[in-house]
């Protein structure tokens, strides 16, 4: 997985090397040298911080919990990115996710660099008190490298506003008298968080999909229909007809994206399947998403797994295997769970023509290539799931000014920012031989490289 990001960065640099309008002052050997420097700067993290947190469990046993904070690049501003609590966390994964944050922030003009944290635990195996201690220890061990203008963590898989509240409070205790509101984002509203932050990633994912397939395509229908572009072909085929959608993951991102699709009156969506770590819930006529949300809110976030559970909430659906969601006959697949969900063992069975990456890196490198060659349009993670970090930026700004926006203002700012990125990327993408992911990377790499050059960092 790590290799994929690096490969696409390299391919972007190769394309830019050939582009004579890009850094025209650099010619000949100097140009070759500068591009080598860029490749090594952008593919390597600035710092990999690793600690073994000492945690006294409630049963009296003391355990060591491995924890990371990777700071990839701060060319555009303080490091920024979530902290993940999951049993599959490892150094390579966190490094790759930090790199994706650098590219994501550059793509959407969010003035942050890229970072990511991870703790190797299965949160469900720990009591609330133990999780609180893990959060406090994380901040104690990494207290020197975190801060409002240094590195600003946020929620990710397995963490939420509860953990950010705990962490910010610990940061404040360790650094008395120093600014602390901007040290963490994704906090609860009462604790200085932003309205709309919790929903931001899922709303952004759906907004991106709707904007591309509805607003942009309708506005540009004439010139799109003249060409021979994969996106145009798929998108024109999606106009003004009922579209089926399956959403993998029913957590903070998937459930919000599913609800946005369900209630959207610009497009005729039918969310026919959603899944979590246990099951797929399926109804070819469309699922009752508000009903499912009612169920999950009473069951620790889990979807119903039996007919009886469905009946109790008056839900009409079938229960299928967890992974069968991916291979259903649907128009659109939204991947909002974990990495590497589509790989060479299941890619040939994927039937959707459009895939939206709500999670980070949910498709392996070879599967991505297979799908792109087949003509499947993939809306990549750094484009689609940036809603979280965009509203984190708004939270960070509001914390500085101690002036807060209302929820409608937040969504307006979020959609404006995403629309600006899409309006920049989509016309560029049209008529271009590269897939959308490559286009997004080229855009980010262009920005980062230009700044590195202007700051004199390539000598
Ligand atoms: N964890 C989220 C992401 O991967 C949000 C990061 C943030 O808000 O800093 O984009």
Short mmCIF file of C-alpha atoms and ligand atoms in Angstrom, two decimals:
data_model
loop_
_atom_site.label_atom_id
_atom_site.label_comp_id
_atom_site.label_asym_id
_atom_site.label_seq_id
_atom_site.Cartn_x
_atom_site.Cartn_y
_atom_site.Cartn_z
CA UNK A 1 0.00 0.00 0.00
CA UNK A 2 2.86 2.30 0.93
CA UNK A 3 4.29 1.69 -2.54
CA UNK A 4 1.17 2.89 -4.33
CA UNK A 5 1.35 6.44 -2.92
CA UNK A 6 5.05 6.62 -3.65
CA UNK A 7 4.59 5.32 -7.19
CA UNK A 8 1.90 7.87 -7.97
CA UNK A 9 4.03 10.69 -6.55
CA UNK A 10 6.87 9.52 -8.82
CA UNK A 11 4.57 9.31 -11.85
CA UNK A 12 3.32 12.82 -11.10
CA UNK A 13 6.89 14.10 -10.97
CA UNK A 14 7.66 12.32 -14.25
CA UNK A 15 4.72 14.08 -15.89
CA UNK A 16 5.80 17.44 -14.47
CA UNK A 17 9.40 16.92 -15.57
CA UNK A 18 8.12 16.74 -19.16
CA UNK A 19 5.92 19.80 -18.73
CA UNK A 20 7.94 22.80 -19.89
CA UNK A 21 5.58 25.26 -18.22
CA UNK A 22 6.37 23.78 -14.84
CA UNK A 23 9.33 25.48 -13.12
CA UNK A 24 10.73 26.72 -16.46
CA UNK A 25 13.76 28.25 -14.71
CA UNK A 26 15.00 24.75 -14.06
CA UNK A 27 16.68 23.31 -17.14
CA UNK A 28 19.09 20.51 -18.07
CA UNK A 29 21.03 18.81 -15.28
CA UNK A 30 19.71 21.25 -12.66
CA UNK A 31 16.17 20.20 -13.58
CA UNK A 32 16.99 16.49 -13.36
CA UNK A 33 18.67 17.06 -10.00
CA UNK A 34 15.78 19.11 -8.62
CA UNK A 35 13.26 16.42 -9.57
CA UNK A 36 15.34 13.77 -7.83
CA UNK A 37 15.38 15.98 -4.73
CA UNK A 38 11.62 16.39 -4.92
CA UNK A 39 11.09 12.64 -5.18
CA UNK A 40 13.17 12.00 -2.09
CA UNK A 41 11.59 14.84 -0.08
CA UNK A 42 7.99 13.92 -0.91
CA UNK A 43 8.35 10.17 -0.49
CA UNK A 44 9.99 10.29 2.95
CA UNK A 45 8.46 11.42 6.25
CA UNK A 46 10.26 14.13 8.22
CA UNK A 47 9.82 12.21 11.49
CA UNK A 48 8.58 8.82 12.61
CA UNK A 49 7.87 8.97 16.34
CA UNK A 50 7.21 5.72 18.13
CA UNK A 51 6.56 5.06 21.82
CA UNK A 52 5.41 2.19 23.96
CA UNK A 53 2.77 3.70 26.24
CA UNK A 54 2.85 2.27 29.78
CA UNK A 55 -0.75 1.53 30.71
CA UNK A 56 -1.97 0.21 34.07
CA UNK A 57 -5.13 -1.79 33.29
CA UNK A 58 -8.02 -1.89 35.71
CA UNK A 59 -7.13 -5.48 36.68
CA UNK A 60 -3.80 -4.24 37.99
CA UNK A 61 -1.68 -5.51 35.10
CA UNK A 62 0.71 -3.06 33.42
CA UNK A 63 0.94 -3.36 29.63
CA UNK A 64 2.91 -1.60 26.92
CA UNK A 65 0.86 -0.25 24.03
CA UNK A 66 2.72 0.67 20.80
CA UNK A 67 1.86 4.16 19.55
CA UNK A 68 2.99 6.29 16.58
CA UNK A 69 2.95 9.85 15.38
CA UNK A 70 4.34 10.22 11.89
CA UNK A 71 5.04 13.74 10.64
CA UNK A 72 5.39 13.52 6.91
CA UNK A 73 5.76 17.05 5.61
CA UNK A 74 5.10 20.58 6.87
CA UNK A 75 5.81 22.63 3.76
CA UNK A 76 2.27 24.03 3.75
CA UNK A 77 1.82 24.45 7.49
CA UNK A 78 1.70 22.52 10.79
CA UNK A 79 1.41 18.74 10.49
CA UNK A 80 -2.23 17.65 10.51
CA UNK A 81 -4.00 14.31 10.60
CA UNK A 82 -5.99 11.90 12.70
CA UNK A 83 -5.04 9.39 15.38
CA UNK A 84 -6.24 5.88 14.66
CA UNK A 85 -7.00 3.27 17.33
CA UNK A 86 -7.08 -0.14 15.65
CA UNK A 87 -5.48 -3.54 16.04
CA UNK A 88 -4.12 -3.48 12.46
CA UNK A 89 -2.19 -0.20 12.89
CA UNK A 90 1.50 -0.42 11.92
CA UNK A 91 4.33 1.95 11.08
CA UNK A 92 4.04 1.61 7.29
CA UNK A 93 0.33 2.21 7.38
CA UNK A 94 0.63 5.32 9.56
CA UNK A 95 3.43 6.66 7.34
CA UNK A 96 1.37 6.14 4.23
CA UNK A 97 -1.66 7.82 5.80
CA UNK A 98 0.52 10.78 6.84
CA UNK A 99 1.72 11.10 3.26
CA UNK A 100 -1.88 11.06 2.01
CA UNK A 101 -2.67 13.89 4.45
CA UNK A 102 0.11 16.03 2.93
CA UNK A 103 -1.34 15.45 -0.54
CA UNK A 104 -4.95 15.93 0.62
CA UNK A 105 -4.25 19.27 2.28
CA UNK A 106 -2.26 20.48 -0.72
CA UNK A 107 -5.06 19.45 -3.08
CA UNK A 108 -7.74 21.36 -1.20
CA UNK A 109 -5.57 24.35 -0.28
CA UNK A 110 -5.82 23.67 3.43
CA UNK A 111 -2.76 25.37 4.98
CA UNK A 112 -1.51 22.29 6.81
CA UNK A 113 1.11 19.65 6.25
CA UNK A 114 0.54 15.93 6.68
CA UNK A 115 0.75 13.79 9.79
CA UNK A 116 -0.96 10.75 11.24
CA UNK A 117 -1.08 8.90 14.54
CA UNK A 118 -1.87 5.35 15.45
CA UNK A 119 -2.20 3.16 18.52
CA UNK A 120 -2.19 -0.63 18.19
CA UNK A 121 -5.25 -1.57 20.23
CA UNK A 122 -8.71 -2.97 19.72
CA UNK A 123 -10.70 -0.24 21.50
CA UNK A 124 -13.54 -2.62 22.38
CA UNK A 125 -11.14 -4.66 24.53
CA UNK A 126 -10.55 -1.70 26.89
CA UNK A 127 -12.76 -0.03 29.49
CA UNK A 128 -13.60 3.67 29.20
CA UNK A 129 -11.19 4.42 32.02
CA UNK A 130 -8.39 2.52 30.27
CA UNK A 131 -9.06 4.31 26.98
CA UNK A 132 -8.94 7.61 28.83
CA UNK A 133 -5.55 6.63 30.24
CA UNK A 134 -4.28 5.59 26.77
CA UNK A 135 -5.31 9.02 25.43
CA UNK A 136 -3.59 10.86 28.27
CA UNK A 137 -0.42 8.79 27.90
CA UNK A 138 -0.39 9.38 24.15
CA UNK A 139 -0.33 13.13 24.79
CA UNK A 140 2.27 12.80 27.58
CA UNK A 141 4.63 10.75 25.40
CA UNK A 142 4.23 13.02 22.35
CA UNK A 143 3.65 16.30 24.20
CA UNK A 144 6.70 18.08 22.75
CA UNK A 145 5.87 17.45 19.13
CA UNK A 146 2.13 18.28 19.27
CA UNK A 147 0.75 21.84 19.38
CA UNK A 148 -1.41 24.47 17.73
CA UNK A 149 1.34 25.52 15.33
CA UNK A 150 3.30 22.26 15.29
CA UNK A 151 1.13 19.22 14.79
CA UNK A 152 -2.63 19.06 15.22
CA UNK A 153 -4.20 15.61 15.61
CA UNK A 154 -7.87 14.80 14.97
CA UNK A 155 -10.16 11.74 15.08
CA UNK A 156 -9.69 8.82 12.72
CA UNK A 157 -10.81 5.17 12.72
CA UNK A 158 -11.53 4.13 16.34
CA UNK A 159 -11.40 7.65 17.82
CA UNK A 160 -13.99 10.41 18.10
CA UNK A 161 -14.67 13.70 19.85
CA UNK A 162 -14.53 11.95 23.22
CA UNK A 163 -10.85 11.05 22.72
CA UNK A 164 -10.04 14.51 21.32
CA UNK A 165 -11.61 16.16 24.40
CA UNK A 166 -9.51 13.97 26.68
CA UNK A 167 -6.35 14.64 24.71
CA UNK A 168 -6.81 18.40 24.54
CA UNK A 169 -7.44 18.50 28.30
CA UNK A 170 -4.20 16.58 28.92
CA UNK A 171 -2.30 18.88 26.55
CA UNK A 172 -3.60 21.89 28.51
CA UNK A 173 -2.46 20.36 31.81
CA UNK A 174 1.03 19.65 30.44
CA UNK A 175 1.42 23.10 28.85
CA UNK A 176 -0.16 25.54 31.34
CA UNK A 177 -0.72 29.04 30.01
CA UNK A 178 -0.13 28.10 26.38
CA UNK A 179 -2.71 28.16 23.55
CA UNK A 180 -4.44 24.80 23.54
CA UNK A 181 -7.74 25.07 21.63
CA UNK A 182 -6.00 24.49 18.33
CA UNK A 183 -3.89 21.59 19.58
CA UNK A 184 -6.58 19.04 18.62
CA UNK A 185 -9.54 19.24 16.24
CA UNK A 186 -12.65 17.10 16.12
CA UNK A 187 -13.44 18.03 19.73
CA UNK A 188 -17.00 18.20 21.03
CA UNK A 189 -18.77 21.50 20.36
CA UNK A 190 -18.99 22.37 24.05
CA UNK A 191 -15.24 21.86 24.33
CA UNK A 192 -14.34 24.21 21.46
CA UNK A 193 -15.14 21.90 18.55
CA UNK A 194 -16.94 23.02 15.41
CA UNK A 195 -20.56 22.43 14.57
CA UNK A 196 -20.70 19.99 11.69
CA UNK A 197 -17.24 18.44 12.25
CA UNK A 198 -18.65 15.03 13.14
CA UNK A 199 -20.66 14.84 9.91
CA UNK A 200 -18.08 16.64 7.75
CA UNK A 201 -16.28 13.67 6.16
CA UNK A 202 -19.47 11.80 5.22
CA UNK A 203 -21.18 14.96 3.96
CA UNK A 204 -18.10 15.87 1.93
CA UNK A 205 -17.95 12.37 0.40
CA UNK A 206 -21.52 12.60 -0.79
CA UNK A 207 -21.16 16.24 -1.88
CA UNK A 208 -18.18 15.31 -4.07
CA UNK A 209 -20.15 12.49 -5.71
CA UNK A 210 -23.25 14.62 -6.24
CA UNK A 211 -21.32 17.60 -7.53
CA UNK A 212 -19.40 15.51 -10.06
CA UNK A 213 -22.32 13.46 -11.31
CA UNK A 214 -25.05 16.03 -11.14
CA UNK A 215 -23.99 19.70 -11.04
CA UNK A 216 -20.76 19.51 -13.02
CA UNK A 217 -22.02 17.07 -15.63
CA UNK A 218 -25.26 18.95 -16.19
CA UNK A 219 -23.48 22.25 -16.55
CA UNK A 220 -20.88 20.85 -18.92
CA UNK A 221 -22.98 18.29 -20.75
CA UNK A 222 -22.25 19.73 -24.20
CA UNK A 223 -18.51 19.63 -24.19
CA UNK A 224 -18.42 16.42 -22.14
CA UNK A 225 -20.45 14.60 -24.78
CA UNK A 226 -18.05 15.64 -27.55
CA UNK A 227 -15.03 13.81 -26.20
CA UNK A 228 -13.93 10.32 -25.41
CA UNK A 229 -13.17 10.50 -21.72
CA UNK A 230 -13.94 7.64 -19.31
CA UNK A 231 -15.35 9.95 -16.67
CA UNK A 232 -17.57 11.71 -19.20
CA UNK A 233 -18.91 8.43 -20.56
CA UNK A 234 -19.77 7.06 -17.12
CA UNK A 235 -21.10 10.34 -15.80
CA UNK A 236 -23.32 11.02 -18.83
CA UNK A 237 -24.76 7.53 -18.39
CA UNK A 238 -25.61 8.36 -14.76
CA UNK A 239 -27.66 11.49 -15.53
CA UNK A 240 -31.38 11.58 -14.69
CA UNK A 241 -31.93 7.95 -13.91
CA UNK A 242 -32.31 5.97 -10.66
CA UNK A 243 -28.88 4.97 -9.33
CA UNK A 244 -28.18 2.13 -6.95
CA UNK A 245 -25.54 2.55 -4.28
CA UNK A 246 -23.83 0.23 -1.77
CA UNK A 247 -21.93 1.69 1.17
CA UNK A 248 -19.19 -0.30 2.88
CA UNK A 249 -18.85 0.84 6.51
CA UNK A 250 -21.65 2.32 8.57
CA UNK A 251 -19.57 4.38 10.98
CA UNK A 252 -19.00 8.10 11.10
CA UNK A 253 -18.30 8.37 7.36
CA UNK A 254 -20.44 5.65 5.74
CA UNK A 255 -23.61 6.25 7.75
CA UNK A 256 -23.56 10.00 7.04
CA UNK A 257 -22.81 9.49 3.33
CA UNK A 258 -25.63 6.89 3.11
CA UNK A 259 -28.06 9.29 4.79
CA UNK A 260 -27.05 12.15 2.47
CA UNK A 261 -27.64 9.90 -0.55
CA UNK A 262 -30.96 8.72 0.88
CA UNK A 263 -32.34 12.21 1.41
CA UNK A 264 -30.79 13.91 -1.63
CA UNK A 265 -33.41 15.39 -3.93
CA UNK A 266 -31.05 16.30 -6.76
CA UNK A 267 -30.37 12.67 -7.70
CA UNK A 268 -32.52 9.54 -7.71
CA UNK A 269 -30.46 7.41 -5.34
CA UNK A 270 -31.40 4.04 -3.97
CA UNK A 271 -29.07 2.92 -1.20
CA UNK A 272 -29.57 -0.83 -1.55
CA UNK A 273 -26.85 -2.11 0.79
CA UNK A 274 -24.77 -1.06 3.77
CA UNK A 275 -22.29 -3.13 5.73
CA UNK A 276 -20.18 -3.07 8.88
CA UNK A 277 -17.60 -5.44 10.43
CA UNK A 278 -20.31 -8.11 10.89
CA UNK A 279 -22.85 -8.07 8.07
CA UNK A 280 -24.30 -6.62 4.89
CA UNK A 281 -27.89 -5.41 5.08
CA UNK A 282 -29.53 -5.50 1.63
CA UNK A 283 -32.79 -4.50 0.02
CA UNK A 284 -32.98 -4.18 -3.78
CA UNK A 285 -35.82 -1.66 -3.39
CA UNK A 286 -33.70 0.62 -1.20
CA UNK A 287 -32.96 0.56 2.53
CA UNK A 288 -34.63 2.62 5.22
CA UNK A 289 -31.46 4.49 6.25
CA UNK A 290 -33.08 6.59 9.04
CA UNK A 291 -34.50 3.33 10.48
CA UNK A 292 -31.05 1.70 10.38
CA UNK A 293 -29.54 4.75 12.09
CA UNK A 294 -32.15 4.45 14.81
CA UNK A 295 -31.09 0.82 15.27
CA UNK A 296 -27.33 1.48 15.32
CA UNK A 297 -27.71 4.36 17.78
CA UNK A 298 -29.16 1.85 20.27
CA UNK A 299 -26.69 -0.98 19.52
CA UNK A 300 -23.21 0.41 19.94
CA UNK A 301 -23.04 1.40 16.25
CA UNK A 302 -23.63 -2.18 15.01
CA UNK A 303 -26.06 -3.03 12.19
CA UNK A 304 -28.77 -5.66 12.83
CA UNK A 305 -27.51 -9.21 12.25
CA UNK A 306 -30.74 -11.24 12.50
CA UNK A 307 -34.25 -11.24 11.01
CA UNK A 308 -35.68 -10.71 14.51
CA UNK A 309 -33.56 -7.61 15.05
CA UNK A 310 -34.74 -6.23 11.69
CA UNK A 311 -38.37 -6.98 12.50
CA UNK A 312 -38.17 -5.33 15.90
CA UNK A 313 -37.33 -2.05 14.13
CA UNK A 314 -39.71 -2.67 11.25
CA UNK A 315 -36.83 -2.83 8.77
CA UNK A 316 -37.30 -4.70 5.50
CA UNK A 317 -34.01 -6.19 4.37
CA UNK A 318 -31.97 -9.36 3.95
CA UNK A 319 -28.87 -10.13 5.97
CA UNK A 320 -25.90 -11.14 3.81
CA UNK A 321 -22.22 -11.86 4.44
CA UNK A 322 -20.15 -8.85 5.33
CA UNK A 323 -18.04 -8.88 2.16
CA UNK A 324 -20.82 -9.64 -0.29
CA UNK A 325 -21.59 -5.91 -0.39
CA UNK A 326 -18.52 -5.27 -2.50
CA UNK A 327 -19.58 -7.50 -5.37
CA UNK A 328 -23.24 -6.52 -5.60
CA UNK A 329 -24.70 -5.40 -8.92
CA UNK A 330 -24.83 -1.65 -8.19
CA UNK A 331 -23.97 1.56 -10.03
CA UNK A 332 -21.88 3.04 -7.24
CA UNK A 333 -19.80 1.64 -4.44
CA UNK A 334 -18.83 3.89 -1.55
CA UNK A 335 -15.88 2.49 0.40
CA UNK A 336 -16.01 3.94 3.90
CA UNK A 337 -14.34 1.27 6.04
CA UNK A 338 -10.61 0.50 6.07
CA UNK A 339 -7.62 0.13 3.70
CA UNK A 340 -7.10 -2.58 1.10
CA UNK A 341 -10.72 -3.68 0.82
CA UNK A 342 -10.57 -4.21 -2.94
CA UNK A 343 -7.58 -6.32 -3.91
CA UNK A 344 -6.57 -8.81 -6.60
CA UNK A 345 -8.65 -11.59 -5.00
CA UNK A 346 -11.97 -9.77 -5.33
CA UNK A 347 -11.40 -7.11 -7.99
CA UNK A 348 -12.68 -9.20 -10.88
CA UNK A 349 -16.04 -9.56 -9.11
CA UNK A 350 -16.59 -5.82 -8.66
CA UNK A 351 -19.56 -4.72 -10.77
CA UNK A 352 -19.91 -1.02 -9.94
CA UNK A 353 -18.85 1.50 -12.61
CA UNK A 354 -18.14 4.20 -10.07
CA UNK A 355 -16.27 3.89 -6.76
CA UNK A 356 -16.04 6.65 -4.16
CA UNK A 357 -13.21 6.37 -1.60
CA UNK A 358 -14.62 7.56 1.73
CA UNK A 359 -11.88 5.68 3.57
CA UNK A 360 -8.18 6.26 2.97
CA UNK A 361 -6.47 3.85 0.56
CA UNK A 362 -9.28 1.27 0.33
CA UNK A 363 -8.03 -0.15 -3.02
CA UNK A 364 -4.65 -1.85 -3.48
CA UNK A 365 -2.30 -0.64 -6.20
CA UNK A 366 -2.80 -3.55 -8.60
CA UNK A 367 -6.58 -3.62 -8.09
CA UNK A 368 -6.68 0.13 -8.73
CA UNK A 369 -4.86 -0.35 -12.00
CA UNK A 370 -7.15 -3.23 -12.98
CA UNK A 371 -10.28 -1.15 -12.33
CA UNK A 372 -8.96 1.92 -14.13
CA UNK A 373 -8.09 -0.15 -17.19
CA UNK A 374 -11.59 -1.61 -17.11
CA UNK A 375 -12.99 1.94 -17.22
CA UNK A 376 -14.28 2.15 -13.66
CA UNK A 377 -14.25 5.75 -12.42
CA UNK A 378 -12.66 6.02 -8.98
CA UNK A 379 -13.15 9.22 -6.97
CA UNK A 380 -9.96 9.03 -4.92
CA UNK A 381 -9.63 9.39 -1.14
CA UNK A 382 -7.67 12.64 -1.15
CA UNK A 383 -10.41 14.26 -3.22
CA UNK A 384 -13.54 12.67 -1.73
CA UNK A 385 -12.85 12.35 1.98
CA UNK A 386 -11.27 15.73 2.72
CA UNK A 387 -14.41 17.09 4.40
CA UNK A 388 -13.05 16.08 7.79
CA UNK A 389 -9.81 17.98 7.52
CA UNK A 390 -11.48 20.97 5.84
CA UNK A 391 -13.82 21.39 8.81
CA UNK A 392 -10.90 20.66 11.15
CA UNK A 393 -9.24 23.70 9.61
CA UNK A 394 -12.40 25.75 10.24
CA UNK A 395 -12.40 24.46 13.84
CA UNK A 396 -8.75 25.45 14.27
CA UNK A 397 -9.48 28.95 12.93
CA UNK A 398 -12.56 29.36 15.12
CA UNK A 399 -10.49 28.29 18.15
CA UNK A 400 -7.98 31.05 17.40
CA UNK A 401 -10.63 33.72 17.03
CA UNK A 402 -12.97 32.31 19.70
CA UNK A 403 -15.75 33.19 17.26
CA UNK A 404 -17.89 30.33 16.03
CA UNK A 405 -19.91 29.73 12.83
CA UNK A 406 -23.35 28.16 12.84
CA UNK A 407 -23.89 24.76 11.23
CA UNK A 408 -25.22 26.12 7.91
CA UNK A 409 -22.23 28.42 7.57
CA UNK A 410 -19.86 25.50 8.18
CA UNK A 411 -21.46 23.37 5.45
CA UNK A 412 -21.47 26.30 3.06
CA UNK A 413 -17.74 26.86 3.63
CA UNK A 414 -17.08 23.12 3.31
CA UNK A 415 -18.98 22.79 0.03
CA UNK A 416 -17.41 25.97 -1.38
CA UNK A 417 -13.95 24.60 -0.72
CA UNK A 418 -14.69 21.19 -2.21
CA UNK A 419 -16.40 22.76 -5.20
CA UNK A 420 -13.40 24.98 -5.80
CA UNK A 421 -11.13 21.91 -5.88
CA UNK A 422 -13.50 19.99 -8.16
CA UNK A 423 -13.85 22.93 -10.55
CA UNK A 424 -10.07 23.07 -10.78
CA UNK A 425 -9.45 19.35 -11.15
CA UNK A 426 -12.32 18.17 -13.36
CA UNK A 427 -11.72 20.29 -16.48
CA UNK A 428 -8.03 19.43 -16.21
CA UNK A 429 -8.86 15.75 -15.95
CA UNK A 430 -11.05 15.84 -19.02
CA UNK A 431 -9.08 15.09 -22.16
CA UNK A 432 -6.17 13.83 -20.08
CA UNK A 433 -4.85 10.28 -20.33
CA UNK A 434 -4.44 9.91 -16.55
CA UNK A 435 -7.02 8.61 -14.08
CA UNK A 436 -8.57 11.06 -11.64
CA UNK A 437 -6.28 9.96 -8.79
CA UNK A 438 -3.21 10.78 -10.85
CA UNK A 439 -4.66 14.18 -11.71
CA UNK A 440 -5.24 14.99 -8.06
CA UNK A 441 -1.69 13.92 -7.19
CA UNK A 442 -0.26 16.05 -10.00
CA UNK A 443 -2.13 19.03 -8.63
CA UNK A 444 -0.84 18.47 -5.07
CA UNK A 445 2.70 17.69 -6.17
CA UNK A 446 2.75 20.82 -8.35
CA UNK A 447 1.82 22.95 -5.38
CA UNK A 448 4.27 21.34 -2.96
CA UNK A 449 7.12 21.33 -5.47
CA UNK A 450 6.64 24.97 -6.42
CA UNK A 451 6.74 26.05 -2.78
CA UNK A 452 9.77 23.89 -2.03
CA UNK A 453 11.55 25.43 -5.01
CA UNK A 454 10.62 28.99 -4.06
CA UNK A 455 11.74 28.40 -0.49
CA UNK A 456 15.13 27.33 -1.83
CA UNK A 457 14.81 23.77 -0.52
CA UNK A 458 15.93 22.02 -3.70
CA UNK A 459 19.59 23.00 -3.58
N1 LIG B 1 -8.70 11.53 9.91
C1 LIG B 1 -9.25 12.39 8.94
C2 LIG B 1 -8.57 12.20 7.59
O1 LIG B 1 -8.02 11.17 7.31
C3 LIG B 1 -9.27 13.85 9.40
C4 LIG B 1 -7.97 14.49 9.70
C5 LIG B 1 -8.07 15.86 10.37
O2 LIG B 1 -9.17 16.35 10.56
O3 LIG B 1 -7.01 16.37 10.69
O4 LIG B 1 -8.66 13.01 6.71
#
